[in-house]
PDB file of C-alpha atoms in Angstrom:
ATOM      1  CA  UNK A   1      79.247 118.429 129.701  1.00 45.00           C
ATOM      2  CA  UNK A   2      79.802 117.168 132.992  1.00 43.00           C
ATOM      3  CA  UNK A   3      81.849 114.460 133.413  1.00 45.00           C
ATOM      4  CA  UNK A   4      80.278 110.768 134.590  1.00 40.00           C
ATOM      5  CA  UNK A   5      81.952 108.587 136.627  1.00 41.00           C
ATOM      6  CA  UNK A   6      81.168 104.963 137.911  1.00 35.00           C
ATOM      7  CA  UNK A   7      81.156 106.028 141.017  1.00 38.00           C
ATOM      8  CA  UNK A   8      77.988 108.618 140.273  1.00 41.00           C
ATOM      9  CA  UNK A   9      75.904 105.863 139.289  1.00 33.00           C
ATOM     10  CA  UNK A  10      77.371 102.503 141.935  1.00 34.00           C
ATOM     11  CA  UNK A  11      79.177 103.955 143.739  1.00 44.00           C
ATOM     12  CA  UNK A  12      82.711 102.520 144.684  1.00 46.00           C
ATOM     13  CA  UNK A  13      83.961  99.477 146.304  1.00 43.00           C
ATOM     14  CA  UNK A  14      85.038 100.539 149.832  1.00 45.00           C
ATOM     15  CA  UNK A  15      86.331  99.478 153.007  1.00 43.00           C
ATOM     16  CA  UNK A  16      83.754 101.583 155.370  1.00 45.00           C
ATOM     17  CA  UNK A  17      80.826 102.743 156.398  1.00 47.00           C
ATOM     18  CA  UNK A  18      80.942 106.056 153.864  1.00 54.00           C
ATOM     19  CA  UNK A  19      81.648 106.901 150.028  1.00 58.00           C
ATOM     20  CA  UNK A  20      82.035 110.533 151.205  1.00 60.00           C
ATOM     21  CA  UNK A  21      84.174 110.453 154.659  1.00 69.00           C
ATOM     22  CA  UNK A  22      86.377 106.495 153.442  1.00 87.00           C
ATOM     23  CA  UNK A  23      86.792 106.099 150.000  1.00 90.00           C
ATOM     24  CA  UNK A  24      86.139 109.727 148.761  1.00 92.00           C
ATOM     25  CA  UNK A  25      88.653 111.111 152.268  1.00 93.00           C
ATOM     26  CA  UNK A  26      91.322 108.221 150.623  1.00 94.00           C
ATOM     27  CA  UNK A  27      91.638 109.158 147.178  1.00 94.00           C
ATOM     28  CA  UNK A  28      91.940 112.575 147.630  1.00 96.00           C
ATOM     29  CA  UNK A  29      94.852 110.858 150.702  1.00 96.00           C
ATOM     30  CA  UNK A  30      96.039 108.224 147.123  1.00 95.00           C
ATOM     31  CA  UNK A  31      96.388 111.144 144.987  1.00 95.00           C
ATOM     32  CA  UNK A  32      99.329 112.959 147.370  1.00 96.00           C
ATOM     33  CA  UNK A  33     100.374 108.874 147.926  1.00 96.00           C
ATOM     34  CA  UNK A  34     101.223 109.277 143.565  1.00 92.00           C
ATOM     35  CA  UNK A  35     102.146 113.162 143.350  1.00 92.00           C
ATOM     36  CA  UNK A  36     105.044 112.814 145.971  1.00 93.00           C
ATOM     37  CA  UNK A  37     108.481 111.977 144.521  1.00 87.00           C
ATOM     38  CA  UNK A  38     110.027 109.628 147.410  1.00 90.00           C
ATOM     39  CA  UNK A  39     109.880 108.333 151.237  1.00 95.00           C
ATOM     40  CA  UNK A  40     106.927 109.706 152.844  1.00 97.00           C
ATOM     41  CA  UNK A  41     108.047 110.580 156.511  1.00 97.00           C
ATOM     42  CA  UNK A  42     104.708 112.877 158.277  1.00 98.00           C
ATOM     43  CA  UNK A  43     102.152 113.433 157.290  1.00 98.00           C
ATOM     44  CA  UNK A  44      99.282 116.064 158.608  1.00 98.00           C
ATOM     45  CA  UNK A  45      96.114 115.749 158.146  1.00 98.00           C
ATOM     46  CA  UNK A  46      94.484 118.728 158.771  1.00 97.00           C
ATOM     47  CA  UNK A  47      90.139 118.076 158.270  1.00 95.00           C
ATOM     48  CA  UNK A  48      87.444 120.901 157.839  1.00 95.00           C
ATOM     49  CA  UNK A  49      83.522 121.437 158.070  1.00 91.00           C
ATOM     50  CA  UNK A  50      81.956 117.451 158.298  1.00 88.00           C
ATOM     51  CA  UNK A  51      85.796 115.877 157.971  1.00 89.00           C
ATOM     52  CA  UNK A  52      86.061 117.557 161.184  1.00 87.00           C
ATOM     53  CA  UNK A  53      83.634 116.790 163.373  1.00 88.00           C
ATOM     54  CA  UNK A  54      83.215 112.288 162.580  1.00 84.00           C
ATOM     55  CA  UNK A  55      86.838 111.645 161.358  1.00 82.00           C
ATOM     56  CA  UNK A  56      86.661 109.036 164.631  1.00 80.00           C
ATOM     57  CA  UNK A  57      83.251 107.210 164.101  1.00 73.00           C
ATOM     58  CA  UNK A  58      83.488 106.956 160.400  1.00 79.00           C
ATOM     59  CA  UNK A  59      86.489 105.728 159.949  1.00 88.00           C
ATOM     60  CA  UNK A  60      88.143 108.692 157.958  1.00 92.00           C
ATOM     61  CA  UNK A  61      91.200 109.112 159.425  1.00 94.00           C
ATOM     62  CA  UNK A  62      92.171 105.404 159.287  1.00 93.00           C
ATOM     63  CA  UNK A  63      91.060 105.750 155.866  1.00 94.00           C
ATOM     64  CA  UNK A  64      93.633 109.035 154.752  1.00 96.00           C
ATOM     65  CA  UNK A  65      96.288 107.238 157.102  1.00 96.00           C
ATOM     66  CA  UNK A  66      95.844 103.929 154.646  1.00 96.00           C
ATOM     67  CA  UNK A  67      95.255 106.543 151.518  1.00 96.00           C
ATOM     68  CA  UNK A  68      99.374 107.819 151.923  1.00 97.00           C
ATOM     69  CA  UNK A  69     100.739 104.859 152.230  1.00 97.00           C
ATOM     70  CA  UNK A  70      99.290 103.555 148.864  1.00 95.00           C
ATOM     71  CA  UNK A  71      95.859 101.699 149.180  1.00 95.00           C
ATOM     72  CA  UNK A  72      93.279 101.637 147.782  1.00 91.00           C
ATOM     73  CA  UNK A  73      89.568 101.825 148.217  1.00 87.00           C
ATOM     74  CA  UNK A  74      88.322  97.937 148.771  1.00 86.00           C
ATOM     75  CA  UNK A  75      91.908  96.578 150.706  1.00 91.00           C
ATOM     76  CA  UNK A  76      91.494  95.928 154.059  1.00 91.00           C
ATOM     77  CA  UNK A  77      94.332  96.744 155.059  1.00 94.00           C
ATOM     78  CA  UNK A  78      93.093 100.222 155.605  1.00 93.00           C
ATOM     79  CA  UNK A  79      91.492  99.032 158.663  1.00 92.00           C
ATOM     80  CA  UNK A  80      94.583  98.396 160.048  1.00 95.00           C
ATOM     81  CA  UNK A  81      96.025 102.161 158.808  1.00 96.00           C
ATOM     82  CA  UNK A  82      97.519 102.696 162.253  1.00 96.00           C
ATOM     83  CA  UNK A  83      98.487  99.932 163.210  1.00 97.00           C
ATOM     84  CA  UNK A  84     101.269  99.384 159.324  1.00 97.00           C
ATOM     85  CA  UNK A  85     101.707 103.124 159.749  1.00 98.00           C
ATOM     86  CA  UNK A  86     103.041 103.035 162.991  1.00 98.00           C
ATOM     87  CA  UNK A  87     105.448  99.049 162.027  1.00 97.00           C
ATOM     88  CA  UNK A  88     106.911 101.439 158.945  1.00 96.00           C
ATOM     89  CA  UNK A  89     107.141 104.649 160.791  1.00 97.00           C
ATOM     90  CA  UNK A  90     105.329 107.057 159.623  1.00 98.00           C
ATOM     91  CA  UNK A  91     104.473 109.959 161.602  1.00 98.00           C
ATOM     92  CA  UNK A  92     101.105 110.798 161.386  1.00 98.00           C
ATOM     93  CA  UNK A  93      99.337 113.019 162.596  1.00 97.00           C
ATOM     94  CA  UNK A  94      95.410 114.924 162.221  1.00 96.00           C
ATOM     95  CA  UNK A  95      94.937 118.459 162.837  1.00 96.00           C
ATOM     96  CA  UNK A  96      90.884 119.617 163.178  1.00 94.00           C
ATOM     97  CA  UNK A  97      91.155 123.324 161.379  1.00 92.00           C
ATOM     98  CA  UNK A  98      88.966 125.970 160.747  1.00 91.00           C
ATOM     99  CA  UNK A  99      86.321 126.044 158.254  1.00 88.00           C
ATOM    100  CA  UNK A 100      85.425 129.156 156.315  1.00 89.00           C
ATOM    101  CA  UNK A 101      82.298 129.334 154.941  1.00 88.00           C
ATOM    102  CA  UNK A 102      82.831 129.018 151.467  1.00 88.00           C
ATOM    103  CA  UNK A 103      84.670 125.177 152.099  1.00 89.00           C
ATOM    104  CA  UNK A 104      83.275 122.104 150.917  1.00 91.00           C
ATOM    105  CA  UNK A 105      81.898 120.829 153.654  1.00 88.00           C
ATOM    106  CA  UNK A 106      84.129 117.541 152.957  1.00 93.00           C
ATOM    107  CA  UNK A 107      87.577 119.706 152.650  1.00 95.00           C
ATOM    108  CA  UNK A 108      91.660 118.172 154.269  1.00 97.00           C
ATOM    109  CA  UNK A 109      94.682 119.990 153.037  1.00 97.00           C
ATOM    110  CA  UNK A 110      97.735 117.178 153.495  1.00 98.00           C
ATOM    111  CA  UNK A 111     100.673 118.585 154.864  1.00 98.00           C
ATOM    112  CA  UNK A 112     103.706 116.041 153.969  1.00 98.00           C
ATOM    113  CA  UNK A 113     107.196 115.381 154.753  1.00 98.00           C
ATOM    114  CA  UNK A 114     109.462 113.156 152.812  1.00 96.00           C
ATOM    115  CA  UNK A 115     113.572 112.919 153.406  1.00 92.00           C
ATOM    116  CA  UNK A 116     114.720 116.336 151.723  1.00 91.00           C
ATOM    117  CA  UNK A 117     110.849 118.380 150.137  1.00 93.00           C
ATOM    118  CA  UNK A 118     107.717 118.389 152.080  1.00 95.00           C
ATOM    119  CA  UNK A 119     104.552 119.157 150.022  1.00 95.00           C
ATOM    120  CA  UNK A 120     101.002 120.681 150.630  1.00 96.00           C
ATOM    121  CA  UNK A 121      97.602 118.914 148.556  1.00 97.00           C
ATOM    122  CA  UNK A 122      93.525 120.526 149.700  1.00 97.00           C
ATOM    123  CA  UNK A 123      91.595 118.054 148.357  1.00 96.00           C
ATOM    124  CA  UNK A 124      87.310 117.902 148.738  1.00 96.00           C
ATOM    125  CA  UNK A 125      84.965 114.380 148.246  1.00 93.00           C
ATOM    126  CA  UNK A 126      81.626 115.937 147.079  1.00 91.00           C
ATOM    127  CA  UNK A 127      80.366 112.535 147.248  1.00 86.00           C
ATOM    128  CA  UNK A 128      79.977 108.494 146.229  1.00 83.00           C
ATOM    129  CA  UNK A 129      83.366 108.966 146.043  1.00 85.00           C
ATOM    130  CA  UNK A 130      84.042 111.538 144.345  1.00 90.00           C
ATOM    131  CA  UNK A 131      86.555 113.510 144.791  1.00 94.00           C
ATOM    132  CA  UNK A 132      88.351 117.194 144.048  1.00 94.00           C
ATOM    133  CA  UNK A 133      92.217 118.145 144.478  1.00 94.00           C
ATOM    134  CA  UNK A 134      91.448 122.422 144.887  1.00 94.00           C
ATOM    135  CA  UNK A 135      94.979 122.945 146.137  1.00 93.00           C
ATOM    136  CA  UNK A 136      98.558 121.376 145.174  1.00 92.00           C
ATOM    137  CA  UNK A 137     101.252 123.704 146.375  1.00 90.00           C
ATOM    138  CA  UNK A 138      99.629 127.254 147.646  1.00 88.00           C
ATOM    139  CA  UNK A 139      98.634 126.848 144.190  1.00 87.00           C
ATOM    140  CA  UNK A 140      95.163 126.906 143.418  1.00 88.00           C
ATOM    141  CA  UNK A 141      94.312 124.033 140.721  1.00 89.00           C
ATOM    142  CA  UNK A 142      91.021 121.396 139.707  1.00 89.00           C
ATOM    143  CA  UNK A 143      91.290 117.686 138.422  1.00 90.00           C
ATOM    144  CA  UNK A 144      89.193 114.837 139.375  1.00 89.00           C
ATOM    145  CA  UNK A 145      91.422 111.407 139.690  1.00 86.00           C
ATOM    146  CA  UNK A 146      89.170 109.975 137.532  1.00 86.00           C
ATOM    147  CA  UNK A 147      90.883 110.020 134.444  1.00 90.00           C
ATOM    148  CA  UNK A 148      94.785 109.314 133.945  1.00 92.00           C
ATOM    149  CA  UNK A 149      96.447 112.864 134.617  1.00 93.00           C
ATOM    150  CA  UNK A 150      99.743 114.746 133.659  1.00 94.00           C
ATOM    151  CA  UNK A 151     100.891 116.968 135.741  1.00 93.00           C
ATOM    152  CA  UNK A 152     102.878 118.848 134.659  1.00 95.00           C
ATOM    153  CA  UNK A 153     105.709 122.177 136.678  1.00 93.00           C
ATOM    154  CA  UNK A 154     106.718 124.053 134.944  1.00 95.00           C
ATOM    155  CA  UNK A 155     107.442 128.261 134.201  1.00 95.00           C
ATOM    156  CA  UNK A 156     105.120 130.263 132.331  1.00 94.00           C
ATOM    157  CA  UNK A 157     106.860 131.245 129.703  1.00 94.00           C
ATOM    158  CA  UNK A 158     105.568 131.109 125.964  1.00 95.00           C
ATOM    159  CA  UNK A 159     105.987 127.901 124.024  1.00 96.00           C
ATOM    160  CA  UNK A 160     105.524 125.703 127.054  1.00 96.00           C
ATOM    161  CA  UNK A 161     102.071 124.604 126.337  1.00 95.00           C
ATOM    162  CA  UNK A 162     102.360 124.630 123.048  1.00 96.00           C
ATOM    163  CA  UNK A 163     105.018 121.677 123.864  1.00 97.00           C
ATOM    164  CA  UNK A 164     103.030 119.424 125.580  1.00 97.00           C
ATOM    165  CA  UNK A 165     100.425 119.554 123.449  1.00 96.00           C
ATOM    166  CA  UNK A 166     103.038 118.509 120.810  1.00 97.00           C
ATOM    167  CA  UNK A 167     104.235 115.748 122.940  1.00 97.00           C
ATOM    168  CA  UNK A 168     100.469 113.801 123.592  1.00 96.00           C
ATOM    169  CA  UNK A 169      99.747 115.145 119.979  1.00 95.00           C
ATOM    170  CA  UNK A 170     103.162 112.909 118.772  1.00 96.00           C
ATOM    171  CA  UNK A 171     102.700 110.715 120.861  1.00 95.00           C
ATOM    172  CA  UNK A 172      98.470 109.778 119.390  1.00 95.00           C
ATOM    173  CA  UNK A 173      97.002 111.043 123.228  1.00 95.00           C
ATOM    174  CA  UNK A 174      94.047 112.663 123.173  1.00 96.00           C
ATOM    175  CA  UNK A 175      93.357 115.714 125.583  1.00 95.00           C
ATOM    176  CA  UNK A 176      89.340 115.220 127.488  1.00 94.00           C
ATOM    177  CA  UNK A 177      90.516 118.088 129.635  1.00 93.00           C
ATOM    178  CA  UNK A 178      93.741 120.804 130.330  1.00 94.00           C
ATOM    179  CA  UNK A 179      93.976 123.694 132.255  1.00 93.00           C
ATOM    180  CA  UNK A 180      96.462 125.813 133.306  1.00 92.00           C
ATOM    181  CA  UNK A 181      96.816 126.957 136.687  1.00 91.00           C
ATOM    182  CA  UNK A 182     100.019 129.361 138.147  1.00 86.00           C
ATOM    183  CA  UNK A 183     100.709 131.460 140.744  1.00 80.00           C
ATOM    184  CA  UNK A 184     101.734 135.493 138.887  1.00 83.00           C
ATOM    185  CA  UNK A 185     102.399 135.973 135.512  1.00 87.00           C
ATOM    186  CA  UNK A 186     105.853 134.323 134.195  1.00 84.00           C
ATOM    187  CA  UNK A 187     106.667 132.353 137.461  1.00 89.00           C
ATOM    188  CA  UNK A 188     105.437 129.385 138.941  1.00 89.00           C
ATOM    189  CA  UNK A 189     102.526 127.350 137.077  1.00 92.00           C
ATOM    190  CA  UNK A 190     100.732 123.645 136.719  1.00 92.00           C
ATOM    191  CA  UNK A 191      99.058 122.361 133.866  1.00 95.00           C
ATOM    192  CA  UNK A 192      97.060 118.928 134.124  1.00 94.00           C
ATOM    193  CA  UNK A 193      95.978 117.515 131.668  1.00 95.00           C
ATOM    194  CA  UNK A 194      93.158 114.549 131.960  1.00 94.00           C
ATOM    195  CA  UNK A 195      94.122 112.078 129.054  1.00 95.00           C
ATOM    196  CA  UNK A 196      91.510 109.256 127.521  1.00 93.00           C
ATOM    197  CA  UNK A 197      94.856 107.167 127.872  1.00 90.00           C
ATOM    198  CA  UNK A 198      96.717 105.110 129.668  1.00 90.00           C
ATOM    199  CA  UNK A 199     100.507 106.508 129.580  1.00 92.00           C
ATOM    200  CA  UNK A 200     103.656 105.817 129.906  1.00 90.00           C
ATOM    201  CA  UNK A 201     107.103 107.235 131.955  1.00 90.00           C
ATOM    202  CA  UNK A 202     108.147 108.103 128.416  1.00 94.00           C
ATOM    203  CA  UNK A 203     105.516 110.031 128.212  1.00 96.00           C
ATOM    204  CA  UNK A 204     106.880 112.163 130.730  1.00 95.00           C
ATOM    205  CA  UNK A 205     110.417 111.813 130.410  1.00 95.00           C
ATOM    206  CA  UNK A 206     109.673 113.454 126.388  1.00 97.00           C
ATOM    207  CA  UNK A 207     107.827 116.434 128.454  1.00 97.00           C
ATOM    208  CA  UNK A 208     110.699 117.833 130.426  1.00 96.00           C
ATOM    209  CA  UNK A 209     113.089 118.003 127.649  1.00 96.00           C
ATOM    210  CA  UNK A 210     112.264 121.878 127.786  1.00 97.00           C
ATOM    211  CA  UNK A 211     113.955 124.224 129.722  1.00 96.00           C
ATOM    212  CA  UNK A 212     110.924 125.673 131.644  1.00 97.00           C
ATOM    213  CA  UNK A 213     109.073 122.724 132.148  1.00 97.00           C
ATOM    214  CA  UNK A 214     110.470 121.578 136.376  1.00 95.00           C
ATOM    215  CA  UNK A 215     109.321 117.997 136.379  1.00 93.00           C
ATOM    216  CA  UNK A 216     106.227 116.401 135.955  1.00 94.00           C
ATOM    217  CA  UNK A 217     104.140 113.770 137.978  1.00 91.00           C
ATOM    218  CA  UNK A 218     101.830 111.087 136.443  1.00 90.00           C
ATOM    219  CA  UNK A 219      97.980 110.744 138.240  1.00 87.00           C
ATOM    220  CA  UNK A 220      96.207 107.176 137.997  1.00 80.00           C
ATOM    221  CA  UNK A 221      94.315 105.751 140.243  1.00 68.00           C
TER     222      UNK A 221
END
């Protein structure tokens, strides 16, 4: 069954001329902001397809920069994203990437550098402000951010998924969608859990009690 978002019906409340080029772009960047732990010192946006051709005129650049600073789609500060980033000593750059035929026309790769960590994320703005995250740190994933989402970074070992579902069941949390993505057998993996309820940080701590769970992330936008 196809998931239906409020964006599919009425579209998002947003600052900017285009839901795909502003609201969608910002939501991708906001997801990256919420996943990354620590202070963001530098960010590079590599744009593909239509994003690369029109990002200045459609305000995609301001939206991406606003999202990576934690602004939501209806935040008036988006208009002044460049000035705010400069005042906060956030280094940023926009690069036009080489688009391949299989790419969605509104695709962006975000490379984040913090004080002692880094992260990459690839997302697509698929229309009406809706997005699809396709890759995190080189691992293929697939989630929308429309649900409260827990992302578990783990080692691909027996018992990890059972631990995850046990913790959620014991806390009466219902899973709407669940997917596992891995580099290869026994290597690093991500479990994506899209949930019907809001969750607290305590749940993340309980998940991390398993020896093969590296980290947990809560995404709610």
